């Protein structure tokens, strides 16, 4: 999405064609992710019961901690999303919300992004 790419530009933003359900099964995206040397990965997007779940389970298998932003994932049917969230949680994934993650990333009201975030969530 151009809007997201514009926001991320300059912060090592990369985009990859994804034809596999799990982002970990795509060599380019997995290689990029592994190079970031991070233990926590934020996941959000469509089809929680397919792509999000498979990626989360694969991240866990690779020693990483997936954090699913629950109010930023969806499925065509609410039951599918509910079951995917349940399975990810039971496997060891963490479920959070957009607002919680934004404030966790800021850590303080002194962060320059804080005022922008407050205006976005109001």
Backbone as a chain_set.jsonl record, in Angstrom:
{"seq": "XXXXXXXXXXXXXXXXXXXXXXXXXXXXXXXXXXXXXXXXXXXXXXXXXXXXXXXXXXXXXXXXXXXXXXXXXXXXXXXXXXXXXXXXXXXXXXXXXXXXXXXXXXXXXXXXXXXXXXXXXX", "coords": {"N": [[0.839, -1.179, 0.0], [0.668, 2.136, -0.938], [0.357, 4.233, 0.954], [1.251, 3.153, 3.402], [3.857, 2.457, 2.677], [4.941, 4.996, 2.213], [4.95, 6.052, 4.803], [6.747, 4.34, 6.067], [9.046, 4.655, 4.631], [12.536, 4.968, 4.428], [13.001, 3.712, 6.802], [14.163, 1.202, 6.541], [12.286, -0.115, 5.006], [10.742, -2.714, 3.245], [9.22, -4.499, 0.605], [7.552, -7.468, -0.367], [6.635, -9.89, -2.77], [4.059, -12.02, -1.989], [3.229, -15.277, -2.056], [2.939, -17.49, -0.629], [1.205, -18.86, 2.19], [2.232, -18.57, 4.808], [4.428, -16.072, 5.851], [6.927, -16.843, 6.486], [7.536, -18.902, 4.804], [8.254, -17.784, 2.461], [11.094, -17.135, 0.753], [12.437, -14.614, 0.352], [11.114, -12.763, 2.122], [11.435, -14.112, 4.56], [14.234, -14.229, 4.786], [14.833, -11.485, 4.964], [13.477, -10.848, 7.356], [14.816, -12.519, 9.213], [17.326, -11.334, 9.163], [16.927, -9.04, 10.609], [17.394, -9.442, 13.245], [15.675, -9.624, 15.5], [13.542, -10.518, 18.178], [10.842, -10.352, 18.527], [7.863, -10.152, 16.663], [5.492, -8.184, 15.09], [2.245, -8.874, 14.015], [-0.291, -8.318, 11.642], [-3.231, -8.022, 9.63], [-5.052, -9.495, 6.891], [-7.172, -12.423, 6.874], [-6.877, -14.038, 9.355], [-7.053, -16.679, 10.162], [-5.613, -18.068, 8.318], [-3.157, -16.877, 6.814], [-2.065, -15.179, 8.89], [-2.148, -16.913, 11.127], [-0.607, -19.159, 10.234], [1.858, -17.92, 9.772], [2.427, -16.965, 12.37], [2.637, -19.393, 13.834], [4.827, -20.536, 12.527], [6.793, -18.62, 13.14], [6.989, -18.992, 15.915], [7.996, -21.626, 15.884], [10.495, -21.03, 14.971], [11.737, -19.773, 17.04], [10.943, -17.174, 17.564], [8.866, -14.479, 18.841], [5.642, -14.074, 18.123], [3.431, -11.323, 17.972], [0.187, -10.76, 17.857], [-1.878, -8.355, 16.534], [-4.794, -7.993, 17.585], [-7.143, -6.462, 16.993], [-6.529, -5.638, 14.502], [-6.528, -7.616, 12.698], [-8.288, -9.829, 10.551], [-10.938, -12.005, 9.42], [-12.995, -13.643, 7.024], [-15.134, -14.816, 8.296], [-16.278, -14.428, 11.587], [-15.98, -16.568, 13.432], [-13.833, -18.062, 12.418], [-11.708, -16.276, 12.814], [-11.762, -16.083, 15.614], [-11.108, -18.724, 16.379], [-8.553, -18.952, 15.268], [-7.114, -16.996, 16.724], [-7.344, -18.128, 19.256], [-5.914, -20.546, 18.868], [-3.331, -19.584, 18.216], [-2.684, -18.227, 20.591], [-2.672, -20.379, 22.433], [-0.512, -21.765, 21.442], [1.546, -20.145, 22.161], [1.749, -17.573, 21.246], [1.311, -14.001, 21.478], [-1.427, -11.887, 22.119], [-2.578, -8.712, 21.31], [-3.578, -5.215, 21.186], [-4.151, -2.503, 18.85], [-3.989, 0.069, 20.078], [-2.697, -0.529, 22.526], [-0.216, -1.53, 21.595], [0.805, 0.727, 20.236], [1.245, 2.554, 22.357], [3.006, 1.054, 23.856], [5.194, 0.963, 22.175], [5.882, 3.668, 22.198], [6.502, 4.21, 24.904], [6.643, 6.486, 26.581], [5.113, 9.633, 27.405], [6.703, 11.612, 26.551], [7.811, 10.907, 24.203], [8.348, 11.82, 20.832], [6.394, 10.928, 19.017], [4.129, 10.601, 20.501], [2.078, 12.647, 20.734], [1.009, 12.638, 18.162], [-0.011, 10.042, 18.071], [-1.944, 10.138, 20.112], [-3.768, 11.906, 18.919], [-4.563, 10.331, 16.771], [-5.91, 8.164, 17.943], [-8.059, 9.241, 19.257]], "CA": [[0.0, 0.0, 0.0], [1.506, 3.344, -1.018], [0.281, 5.024, 2.192], [2.153, 2.539, 4.382], [5.226, 2.557, 2.177], [5.381, 6.377, 2.436], [5.229, 6.217, 6.235], [7.902, 3.53, 6.446], [10.206, 4.966, 3.808], [13.703, 5.397, 5.188], [13.146, 2.862, 7.98], [14.473, -0.147, 6.086], [11.036, -0.707, 4.506], [10.853, -3.608, 2.108], [7.982, -5.198, 0.274], [7.82, -8.74, -1.02], [5.484, -10.605, -3.305], [3.774, -13.133, -1.092], [2.336, -16.271, -2.636], [2.787, -18.525, 0.383], [0.343, -18.404, 3.279], [3.123, -18.096, 5.865], [5.521, -15.202, 5.393], [8.178, -17.563, 6.74], [7.773, -19.821, 3.692], [8.73, -16.988, 1.337], [12.528, -16.968, 1.003], [12.844, -13.21, 0.448], [10.617, -12.141, 3.352], [12.046, -14.782, 5.711], [15.63, -13.789, 4.856], [14.817, -10.115, 5.478], [13.067, -10.894, 8.76], [15.893, -13.128, 9.997], [18.434, -10.38, 9.234], [16.602, -7.931, 11.508], [17.897, -9.816, 14.566], [14.661, -9.267, 16.486], [12.87, -11.704, 18.71], [9.403, -10.109, 18.532], [7.344, -9.746, 15.354], [4.099, -7.754, 15.113], [1.493, -9.379, 12.872], [-1.63, -7.79, 11.423], [-3.633, -8.163, 8.244], [-6.264, -10.253, 6.56], [-7.224, -13.879, 6.988], [-6.225, -14.455, 10.597], [-7.057, -18.134, 10.276], [-4.753, -18.654, 7.292], [-1.826, -16.273, 6.732], [-1.585, -14.726, 10.2], [-1.925, -18.076, 11.977], [0.525, -19.952, 9.767], [3.079, -17.151, 10.021], [2.669, -16.962, 13.813], [3.112, -20.717, 14.243], [6.184, -20.695, 12.001], [7.688, -17.774, 13.94], [7.207, -19.712, 17.168], [8.892, -22.748, 15.58], [11.834, -20.486, 14.721], [12.231, -19.1, 18.237], [10.524, -15.769, 17.63], [7.615, -14.231, 19.547], [4.669, -13.304, 17.357], [2.429, -10.537, 18.683], [-0.917, -10.545, 16.94], [-2.656, -7.17, 16.881], [-6.104, -8.612, 17.436], [-8.132, -5.599, 16.34], [-6.013, -5.285, 13.181], [-6.58, -8.813, 11.871], [-9.665, -10.184, 10.244], [-11.279, -13.191, 8.641], [-14.334, -13.464, 6.448], [-16.111, -15.254, 9.284], [-15.785, -14.185, 12.945], [-15.597, -17.822, 14.099], [-12.483, -18.41, 11.96], [-10.767, -15.394, 13.518], [-11.756, -16.481, 17.024], [-10.364, -19.976, 16.523], [-7.144, -18.677, 14.966], [-6.55, -16.297, 17.886], [-7.248, -19.134, 20.323], [-4.818, -21.475, 18.562], [-2.061, -18.856, 18.331], [-2.452, -17.998, 22.017], [-2.315, -21.66, 23.049], [0.813, -22.155, 20.955], [2.551, -19.273, 22.773], [1.708, -16.225, 20.685], [0.75, -12.946, 22.312], [-2.477, -11.128, 21.45], [-2.638, -7.358, 21.846], [-4.429, -4.308, 20.427], [-3.45, -1.388, 18.212], [-3.679, 1.119, 21.052], [-1.677, -1.032, 23.459], [1.074, -1.604, 20.897], [1.296, 2.08, 19.981], [1.789, 3.12, 23.589], [4.167, 0.256, 24.24], [6.314, 1.409, 21.345], [6.26, 5.016, 22.649], [7.065, 4.069, 26.25], [6.539, 7.683, 27.4], [4.433, 10.768, 26.774], [7.742, 12.496, 26.038], [8.191, 10.452, 22.866], [7.829, 12.749, 19.815], [5.234, 10.357, 18.329], [3.002, 10.495, 21.431], [0.984, 13.56, 20.392], [0.409, 12.135, 16.93], [-0.774, 8.837, 18.424], [-3.128, 10.577, 20.86], [-4.722, 12.455, 17.947], [-5.065, 9.247, 15.943], [-6.803, 7.241, 18.646], [-9.229, 9.941, 19.795]], "C": [[0.884, 1.242, 0.0], [1.501, 4.154, 0.269], [1.216, 4.466, 3.261], [3.603, 2.662, 3.946], [5.776, 3.962, 2.409], [5.739, 6.607, 3.895], [6.513, 5.511, 6.626], [9.169, 3.864, 5.684], [11.352, 5.5, 4.662], [13.935, 4.569, 6.436], [13.356, 1.409, 7.575], [13.227, -0.864, 5.578], [11.313, -1.545, 3.265], [9.465, -4.17, 1.835], [8.347, -6.429, -0.547], [6.532, -9.292, -1.597], [5.287, -11.837, -2.444], [2.779, -14.069, -1.758], [2.127, -17.444, -1.677], [1.88, -17.982, 1.483], [1.184, -17.872, 4.433], [4.211, -17.217, 5.26], [6.873, -15.877, 5.59], [8.514, -18.544, 5.618], [8.243, -19.108, 2.431], [10.201, -16.662, 1.607], [12.945, -15.517, 1.195], [12.384, -12.573, 1.76], [11.248, -12.793, 4.581], [13.493, -14.319, 5.88], [15.704, -12.369, 5.438], [14.484, -10.098, 6.973], [14.182, -11.445, 9.643], [17.07, -12.18, 10.162], [18.175, -9.25, 10.227], [17.073, -8.194, 12.938], [16.955, -9.347, 15.677], [13.975, -10.532, 16.953], [11.35, -11.566, 18.683], [8.967, -9.585, 17.172], [5.87, -9.387, 15.508], [3.407, -8.234, 13.846], [0.11, -8.75, 12.828], [-1.954, -7.971, 9.951], [-4.866, -9.023, 8.094], [-6.058, -11.751, 6.794], [-6.417, -14.402, 8.178], [-6.08, -15.968, 10.679], [-6.195, -18.829, 9.22], [-3.356, -18.037, 7.41], [-1.266, -15.867, 8.097], [-1.245, -15.933, 11.072], [-0.714, -18.883, 11.523], [1.851, -19.231, 9.996], [3.422, -17.167, 11.51], [3.226, -18.3, 14.285], [4.526, -20.974, 13.741], [7.187, -19.835, 12.766], [8.004, -18.445, 15.271], [8.17, -20.876, 16.964], [10.328, -22.298, 15.353], [12.359, -19.642, 15.879], [11.882, -17.634, 18.348], [9.179, -15.66, 18.323], [6.672, -13.428, 18.664], [3.706, -12.575, 18.289], [1.359, -10.205, 17.656], [-1.692, -9.322, 17.415], [-4.109, -7.522, 16.559], [-7.152, -7.764, 16.736], [-7.644, -5.089, 14.988], [-5.836, -6.537, 12.317], [-8.042, -9.143, 11.625], [-9.746, -11.51, 9.53], [-12.668, -12.938, 8.07], [-15.416, -13.815, 7.453], [-15.533, -15.07, 10.683], [-15.316, -15.453, 13.67], [-14.186, -18.241, 13.691], [-11.431, -17.567, 12.681], [-10.644, -15.816, 14.975], [-10.915, -17.745, 17.231], [-8.875, -19.784, 16.237], [-6.46, -17.998, 16.14], [-6.35, -17.283, 19.04], [-6.057, -20.069, 20.085], [-3.457, -20.804, 18.711], [-1.715, -18.636, 19.801], [-1.996, -19.283, 22.713], [-0.931, -22.13, 22.633], [1.924, -21.282, 21.546], [2.608, -17.879, 22.203], [1.041, -15.264, 21.648], [-0.296, -12.205, 21.485], [-2.555, -9.761, 22.112], [-3.595, -6.53, 20.993], [-3.586, -3.18, 19.827], [-3.031, -0.359, 19.251], [-2.597, 0.675, 22.038], [-0.296, -1.045, 22.824], [1.648, -0.215, 20.66], [1.916, 2.696, 21.232], [2.997, 2.34, 24.101], [5.394, 0.664, 23.441], [6.799, 2.805, 21.755], [7.016, 4.988, 23.979], [6.864, 5.284, 27.15], [5.77, 8.765, 26.646], [5.437, 11.789, 26.248], [8.229, 12.08, 24.65], [7.588, 11.412, 21.838], [6.574, 12.229, 19.102], [3.981, 10.351, 19.204], [1.819, 11.374, 21.033], [0.265, 13.124, 19.114], [-0.481, 10.937, 17.229], [-2.045, 9.217, 19.163], [-4.189, 11.111, 19.898], [-5.313, 11.371, 17.065], [-6.106, 8.388, 16.654], [-8.049, 7.913, 19.203], [-10.377, 9.922, 18.822]], "O": [[1.757, 1.379, 0.856], [2.532, 4.71, 0.646], [1.897, 5.227, 3.948], [4.479, 2.944, 4.764], [6.946, 4.116, 2.762], [6.723, 7.284, 4.194], [7.286, 6.029, 7.432], [10.253, 3.407, 6.049], [11.159, 6.371, 5.51], [14.978, 4.711, 7.075], [12.799, 0.498, 8.187], [13.12, -2.084, 5.702], [12.031, -1.123, 2.358], [8.643, -4.295, 2.743], [9.312, -6.431, -1.311], [5.467, -9.177, -0.991], [6.222, -12.599, -2.2], [1.628, -13.702, -1.995], [1.251, -18.283, -1.887], [1.8, -16.77, 1.679], [0.871, -16.816, 4.982], [4.838, -17.588, 4.268], [7.851, -15.521, 4.933], [9.662, -18.971, 5.498], [8.591, -19.755, 1.443], [10.515, -15.986, 2.587], [13.722, -15.214, 2.1], [13.173, -11.916, 2.438], [11.564, -12.1, 5.547], [13.929, -14.048, 6.999], [16.537, -12.089, 6.3], [15.14, -9.408, 7.753], [14.461, -10.892, 10.707], [17.746, -12.211, 11.19], [19.114, -8.571, 10.643], [17.141, -7.271, 13.75], [17.387, -8.752, 16.664], [13.847, -11.499, 16.202], [10.641, -12.565, 18.805], [9.601, -8.7, 16.598], [5.084, -10.195, 16.003], [3.909, -8.033, 12.74], [-0.576, -8.658, 13.846], [-1.052, -8.063, 9.118], [-5.617, -9.247, 9.043], [-4.937, -12.25, 6.895], [-5.42, -15.107, 8.021], [-5.09, -16.474, 11.208], [-6.066, -20.053, 9.235], [-2.473, -18.619, 8.04], [-0.119, -16.18, 8.417], [-0.179, -15.976, 11.686], [0.123, -19.252, 12.347], [2.846, -19.852, 10.367], [4.582, -17.361, 11.874], [4.187, -18.335, 15.053], [5.338, -21.566, 14.453], [8.311, -20.271, 13.014], [9.156, -18.463, 15.703], [9.064, -21.09, 17.783], [11.265, -23.079, 15.518], [13.315, -18.885, 15.716], [12.476, -16.919, 19.156], [8.431, -16.635, 18.389], [6.876, -12.229, 18.473], [3.227, -13.142, 19.271], [1.601, -9.46, 16.707], [-2.115, -9.262, 18.569], [-4.577, -7.37, 15.431], [-7.962, -8.284, 15.97], [-8.268, -4.211, 14.392], [-5.095, -6.526, 11.334], [-8.918, -8.772, 12.407], [-8.737, -12.062, 9.092], [-13.419, -12.11, 8.584], [-16.482, -13.2, 7.472], [-14.414, -15.509, 10.947], [-14.355, -15.406, 14.438], [-13.421, -18.723, 14.526], [-10.396, -18.08, 13.105], [-9.538, -15.895, 15.509], [-10.107, -17.814, 18.157], [-8.032, -20.393, 16.897], [-5.351, -18.376, 16.516], [-5.318, -17.271, 19.711], [-5.287, -20.345, 21.005], [-2.532, -21.392, 19.272], [-0.57, -18.839, 20.206], [-1.042, -19.267, 23.492], [-0.253, -22.821, 23.394], [3.102, -21.625, 21.449], [3.434, -17.073, 22.63], [0.291, -15.678, 22.532], [-0.085, -11.927, 20.305], [-2.594, -9.663, 23.339], [-4.336, -7.076, 20.175], [-2.454, -2.942, 20.248], [-1.869, 0.041, 19.307], [-1.682, 1.441, 22.342], [0.681, -0.62, 23.441], [2.843, 0.004, 20.857], [2.991, 3.292, 21.168], [3.901, 2.913, 24.709], [6.504, 0.706, 23.973], [7.993, 3.095, 21.668], [8.034, 5.659, 24.146], [6.907, 5.143, 28.372], [5.774, 8.807, 25.416], [5.05, 12.737, 25.565], [8.971, 12.817, 24.001], [6.421, 11.781, 21.964], [5.769, 13.031, 18.629], [2.883, 10.117, 18.701], [0.682, 10.903, 20.996], [-0.957, 13.237, 19.015], [-1.586, 10.833, 16.696], [-3.114, 8.679, 18.875], [-5.372, 10.806, 20.045], [-6.466, 11.485, 16.649], [-7.072, 7.938, 16.037], [-8.999, 7.23, 19.583], [-11.442, 10.466, 19.113]]}, "num_chains": 1, "name": "protein.A"}
